[in-house]
Amino acid sequence: MSRKIQFSTIFVEVVNKEFGVNMRIDKYLWCTRYFKTRNIATEACKKGHIKVNDKVVKPSRDVFPMDKIVVRKNQINYQFTILDVPPNRVGAKLVDMYRKDTTPKEAFEHSDLLKYSKDYYRKKGAGRPTKKDRREIDDYTTTNSTEEE
């Protein structure tokens, strides 16, 4: 019979600091491909779009395994738990080794509704006429003006 031992979060953080298993939050988000560049990740932290354990953090904040992170990107709150810290930027297929995604499905459904609502209010062709529209308008006005004469 095996027993599970559960350590306190403070103990885990102390052990991780001792063995060097930590990374800056902006670098972690870049390494796990949440942001294309590290500069964009830093800006997101400065704007308050990144939360670690329900606290807004600066880009220099170190993250450790088992931290819960919320990233606000494209009007979606992505939620995940850090499983491990990667040594450097990883390929897209390997990202799931370093994090566990806990984003609820409702967040993605909400973004789909926003996309449909934008399409509803801005119909295609509204606004400045296209080249084809202008030619049709010109043809219509020239045919109507010749009929009047």
PDB file of C-alpha atoms in Angstrom:
ATOM      1  CA  MET A   1       0.000   0.000   0.000  1.00  0.00           C
ATOM      2  CA  SER A   2       1.462   3.348  -1.038  1.00  0.00           C
ATOM      3  CA  ARG A   3       0.881   6.600   0.753  1.00  0.00           C
ATOM      4  CA  LYS A   4       0.659   9.985  -0.851  1.00  0.00           C
ATOM      5  CA  ILE A   5       2.640  12.686   0.847  1.00  0.00           C
ATOM      6  CA  GLN A   6       1.388  16.199   0.383  1.00  0.00           C
ATOM      7  CA  PHE A   7       3.772  19.077   1.013  1.00  0.00           C
ATOM      8  CA  SER A   8       2.787  22.617   1.848  1.00  0.00           C
ATOM      9  CA  THR A   9       3.182  25.215  -0.895  1.00  0.00           C
ATOM     10  CA  ILE A  10       5.740  27.117   1.183  1.00  0.00           C
ATOM     11  CA  PHE A  11       7.917  24.001   1.487  1.00  0.00           C
ATOM     12  CA  VAL A  12       7.653  23.353  -2.261  1.00  0.00           C
ATOM     13  CA  GLU A  13       8.696  26.951  -3.038  1.00  0.00           C
ATOM     14  CA  VAL A  14      11.691  26.745  -0.695  1.00  0.00           C
ATOM     15  CA  VAL A  15      12.860  23.459  -2.258  1.00  0.00           C
ATOM     16  CA  ASN A  16      12.385  24.837  -5.770  1.00  0.00           C
ATOM     17  CA  LYS A  17      14.394  27.940  -4.914  1.00  0.00           C
ATOM     18  CA  GLU A  18      17.182  25.815  -3.472  1.00  0.00           C
ATOM     19  CA  PHE A  19      17.439  23.637  -6.569  1.00  0.00           C
ATOM     20  CA  GLY A  20      16.932  26.471  -9.048  1.00  0.00           C
ATOM     21  CA  VAL A  21      13.611  25.320 -10.503  1.00  0.00           C
ATOM     22  CA  ASN A  22      12.228  28.771 -11.230  1.00  0.00           C
ATOM     23  CA  MET A  23      11.825  31.192 -14.098  1.00  0.00           C
ATOM     24  CA  ARG A  24      10.554  34.723 -14.658  1.00  0.00           C
ATOM     25  CA  ILE A  25       6.862  34.823 -15.575  1.00  0.00           C
ATOM     26  CA  ASP A  26       7.438  36.742 -18.820  1.00  0.00           C
ATOM     27  CA  LYS A  27      10.068  34.235 -19.921  1.00  0.00           C
ATOM     28  CA  TYR A  28       7.845  31.299 -18.954  1.00  0.00           C
ATOM     29  CA  LEU A  29       4.925  32.637 -21.013  1.00  0.00           C
ATOM     30  CA  TRP A  30       7.249  33.132 -23.982  1.00  0.00           C
ATOM     31  CA  CYS A  31       8.803  29.659 -23.563  1.00  0.00           C
ATOM     32  CA  THR A  32       5.400  27.964 -23.462  1.00  0.00           C
ATOM     33  CA  ARG A  33       4.251  29.900 -26.543  1.00  0.00           C
ATOM     34  CA  TYR A  34       1.497  31.990 -24.987  1.00  0.00           C
ATOM     35  CA  PHE A  35       3.160  35.054 -26.513  1.00  0.00           C
ATOM     36  CA  LYS A  36       5.162  35.374 -29.718  1.00  0.00           C
ATOM     37  CA  THR A  37       7.905  37.528 -28.192  1.00  0.00           C
ATOM     38  CA  ARG A  38       9.162  38.049 -24.688  1.00  0.00           C
ATOM     39  CA  ASN A  39       8.581  41.789 -25.035  1.00  0.00           C
ATOM     40  CA  ILE A  40       4.850  41.211 -25.652  1.00  0.00           C
ATOM     41  CA  ALA A  41       4.719  38.984 -22.558  1.00  0.00           C
ATOM     42  CA  THR A  42       6.420  41.722 -20.518  1.00  0.00           C
ATOM     43  CA  GLU A  43       3.910  44.312 -21.728  1.00  0.00           C
ATOM     44  CA  ALA A  44       1.007  42.014 -20.812  1.00  0.00           C
ATOM     45  CA  CYS A  45       2.410  41.713 -17.283  1.00  0.00           C
ATOM     46  CA  LYS A  46       2.805  45.482 -16.985  1.00  0.00           C
ATOM     47  CA  LYS A  47      -0.803  46.014 -18.113  1.00  0.00           C
ATOM     48  CA  GLY A  48      -2.079  43.609 -15.441  1.00  0.00           C
ATOM     49  CA  HIS A  49      -3.240  40.851 -17.805  1.00  0.00           C
ATOM     50  CA  ILE A  50      -1.270  38.144 -15.967  1.00  0.00           C
ATOM     51  CA  LYS A  51      -2.185  36.746 -12.534  1.00  0.00           C
ATOM     52  CA  VAL A  52      -0.244  34.181 -10.538  1.00  0.00           C
ATOM     53  CA  ASN A  53      -2.197  32.573  -7.697  1.00  0.00           C
ATOM     54  CA  ASP A  54      -4.905  35.269  -8.118  1.00  0.00           C
ATOM     55  CA  LYS A  55      -2.460  38.182  -7.767  1.00  0.00           C
ATOM     56  CA  VAL A  56      -1.436  40.594 -10.526  1.00  0.00           C
ATOM     57  CA  VAL A  57       2.309  40.256 -11.029  1.00  0.00           C
ATOM     58  CA  LYS A  58       5.238  42.140 -12.483  1.00  0.00           C
ATOM     59  CA  PRO A  59       7.277  40.598 -15.316  1.00  0.00           C
ATOM     60  CA  SER A  60      10.201  39.838 -12.983  1.00  0.00           C
ATOM     61  CA  ARG A  61       8.134  37.590 -10.682  1.00  0.00           C
ATOM     62  CA  ASP A  62       9.541  34.059 -10.456  1.00  0.00           C
ATOM     63  CA  VAL A  63       7.144  31.193 -11.049  1.00  0.00           C
ATOM     64  CA  PHE A  64       7.438  27.671  -9.698  1.00  0.00           C
ATOM     65  CA  PRO A  65       5.787  24.330 -10.414  1.00  0.00           C
ATOM     66  CA  MET A  66       2.195  24.112  -9.099  1.00  0.00           C
ATOM     67  CA  ASP A  67       1.566  27.880  -9.518  1.00  0.00           C
ATOM     68  CA  LYS A  68      -1.848  28.690 -10.976  1.00  0.00           C
ATOM     69  CA  ILE A  69      -1.696  31.300 -13.748  1.00  0.00           C
ATOM     70  CA  VAL A  70      -4.450  33.278 -15.475  1.00  0.00           C
ATOM     71  CA  VAL A  71      -3.565  34.979 -18.773  1.00  0.00           C
ATOM     72  CA  ARG A  72      -6.015  37.449 -20.343  1.00  0.00           C
ATOM     73  CA  LYS A  73      -5.449  37.364 -24.093  1.00  0.00           C
ATOM     74  CA  ASN A  74      -7.889  38.178 -26.922  1.00  0.00           C
ATOM     75  CA  GLN A  75     -10.730  38.631 -24.391  1.00  0.00           C
ATOM     76  CA  ILE A  76     -10.250  35.069 -23.096  1.00  0.00           C
ATOM     77  CA  ASN A  77      -8.970  34.195 -19.625  1.00  0.00           C
ATOM     78  CA  TYR A  78      -6.646  31.223 -20.150  1.00  0.00           C
ATOM     79  CA  GLN A  79      -6.115  29.300 -16.900  1.00  0.00           C
ATOM     80  CA  PHE A  80      -3.381  26.751 -16.344  1.00  0.00           C
ATOM     81  CA  THR A  81      -1.150  25.185 -13.719  1.00  0.00           C
ATOM     82  CA  ILE A  82       2.620  24.984 -14.115  1.00  0.00           C
ATOM     83  CA  LEU A  83       3.841  21.382 -14.023  1.00  0.00           C
ATOM     84  CA  ASP A  84       7.510  22.041 -14.740  1.00  0.00           C
ATOM     85  CA  VAL A  85       9.806  24.838 -15.871  1.00  0.00           C
ATOM     86  CA  PRO A  86      11.237  24.392 -19.385  1.00  0.00           C
ATOM     87  CA  PRO A  87      14.972  24.955 -19.937  1.00  0.00           C
ATOM     88  CA  ASN A  88      14.258  27.154 -22.986  1.00  0.00           C
ATOM     89  CA  ARG A  89      11.518  27.804 -25.582  1.00  0.00           C
ATOM     90  CA  VAL A  90       9.799  24.552 -26.462  1.00  0.00           C
ATOM     91  CA  GLY A  91       8.002  23.334 -29.560  1.00  0.00           C
ATOM     92  CA  ALA A  92       4.224  23.539 -29.750  1.00  0.00           C
ATOM     93  CA  LYS A  93       3.821  19.782 -29.340  1.00  0.00           C
ATOM     94  CA  LEU A  94       5.852  19.754 -26.111  1.00  0.00           C
ATOM     95  CA  VAL A  95       4.029  22.595 -24.331  1.00  0.00           C
ATOM     96  CA  ASP A  96       1.620  20.231 -22.520  1.00  0.00           C
ATOM     97  CA  MET A  97       4.550  18.658 -20.661  1.00  0.00           C
ATOM     98  CA  TYR A  98       5.099  21.938 -18.817  1.00  0.00           C
ATOM     99  CA  ARG A  99       1.539  23.049 -18.069  1.00  0.00           C
ATOM    100  CA  LYS A 100      -1.933  21.677 -17.355  1.00  0.00           C
ATOM    101  CA  ASP A 101      -4.656  23.663 -19.106  1.00  0.00           C
ATOM    102  CA  THR A 102      -7.722  24.297 -16.909  1.00  0.00           C
ATOM    103  CA  THR A 103      -9.459  26.896 -19.091  1.00  0.00           C
ATOM    104  CA  PRO A 104     -13.245  26.362 -18.949  1.00  0.00           C
ATOM    105  CA  LYS A 105     -15.074  25.694 -22.235  1.00  0.00           C
ATOM    106  CA  GLU A 106     -17.413  28.645 -21.583  1.00  0.00           C
ATOM    107  CA  ALA A 107     -14.527  31.074 -22.154  1.00  0.00           C
ATOM    108  CA  PHE A 108     -14.118  29.895 -25.742  1.00  0.00           C
ATOM    109  CA  GLU A 109     -17.886  29.884 -26.359  1.00  0.00           C
ATOM    110  CA  HIS A 110     -18.007  33.494 -25.182  1.00  0.00           C
ATOM    111  CA  SER A 111     -15.368  34.476 -27.757  1.00  0.00           C
ATOM    112  CA  ASP A 112     -17.404  32.802 -30.519  1.00  0.00           C
ATOM    113  CA  LEU A 113     -20.442  34.851 -29.495  1.00  0.00           C
ATOM    114  CA  LEU A 114     -18.371  38.040 -29.639  1.00  0.00           C
ATOM    115  CA  LYS A 115     -17.167  37.129 -33.129  1.00  0.00           C
ATOM    116  CA  TYR A 116     -20.723  36.547 -34.355  1.00  0.00           C
ATOM    117  CA  SER A 117     -21.968  39.784 -32.793  1.00  0.00           C
ATOM    118  CA  LYS A 118     -19.266  41.770 -34.608  1.00  0.00           C
ATOM    119  CA  ASP A 119     -20.292  40.194 -37.925  1.00  0.00           C
ATOM    120  CA  TYR A 120     -23.915  41.046 -37.240  1.00  0.00           C
ATOM    121  CA  TYR A 121     -23.345  44.755 -36.699  1.00  0.00           C
ATOM    122  CA  ARG A 122     -20.850  45.287 -39.551  1.00  0.00           C
ATOM    123  CA  LYS A 123     -22.154  43.822 -42.750  1.00  0.00           C
ATOM    124  CA  LYS A 124     -19.775  43.182 -45.611  1.00  0.00           C
ATOM    125  CA  GLY A 125     -19.834  45.984 -48.146  1.00  0.00           C
ATOM    126  CA  ALA A 126     -21.006  48.630 -45.703  1.00  0.00           C
ATOM    127  CA  GLY A 127     -18.740  51.636 -45.689  1.00  0.00           C
ATOM    128  CA  ARG A 128     -16.502  52.674 -48.536  1.00  0.00           C
ATOM    129  CA  PRO A 129     -17.537  51.082 -51.844  1.00  0.00           C
ATOM    130  CA  THR A 130     -15.222  48.587 -53.466  1.00  0.00           C
ATOM    131  CA  LYS A 131     -13.936  48.977 -56.998  1.00  0.00           C
ATOM    132  CA  LYS A 132     -16.637  46.599 -58.241  1.00  0.00           C
ATOM    133  CA  ASP A 133     -19.338  48.552 -56.378  1.00  0.00           C
ATOM    134  CA  ARG A 134     -18.102  51.820 -57.897  1.00  0.00           C
ATOM    135  CA  ARG A 135     -18.238  50.407 -61.403  1.00  0.00           C
ATOM    136  CA  GLU A 136     -21.790  49.162 -60.847  1.00  0.00           C
ATOM    137  CA  ILE A 137     -22.789  52.613 -59.566  1.00  0.00           C
ATOM    138  CA  ASP A 138     -21.180  54.251 -62.607  1.00  0.00           C
ATOM    139  CA  ASP A 139     -22.972  51.855 -64.981  1.00  0.00           C
ATOM    140  CA  TYR A 140     -26.286  52.514 -63.248  1.00  0.00           C
ATOM    141  CA  THR A 141     -25.910  56.304 -63.351  1.00  0.00           C
ATOM    142  CA  THR A 142     -24.813  56.332 -67.013  1.00  0.00           C
ATOM    143  CA  THR A 143     -27.712  54.105 -68.125  1.00  0.00           C
ATOM    144  CA  ASN A 144     -30.248  56.223 -66.221  1.00  0.00           C
ATOM    145  CA  SER A 145     -28.882  59.497 -67.604  1.00  0.00           C
ATOM    146  CA  THR A 146     -29.084  58.234 -71.218  1.00  0.00           C
ATOM    147  CA  GLU A 147     -32.724  57.126 -70.757  1.00  0.00           C
ATOM    148  CA  GLU A 148     -33.771  60.610 -69.588  1.00  0.00           C
ATOM    149  CA  GLU A 149     -32.472  62.284 -72.755  1.00  0.00           C
TER     150      GLU A 149
END
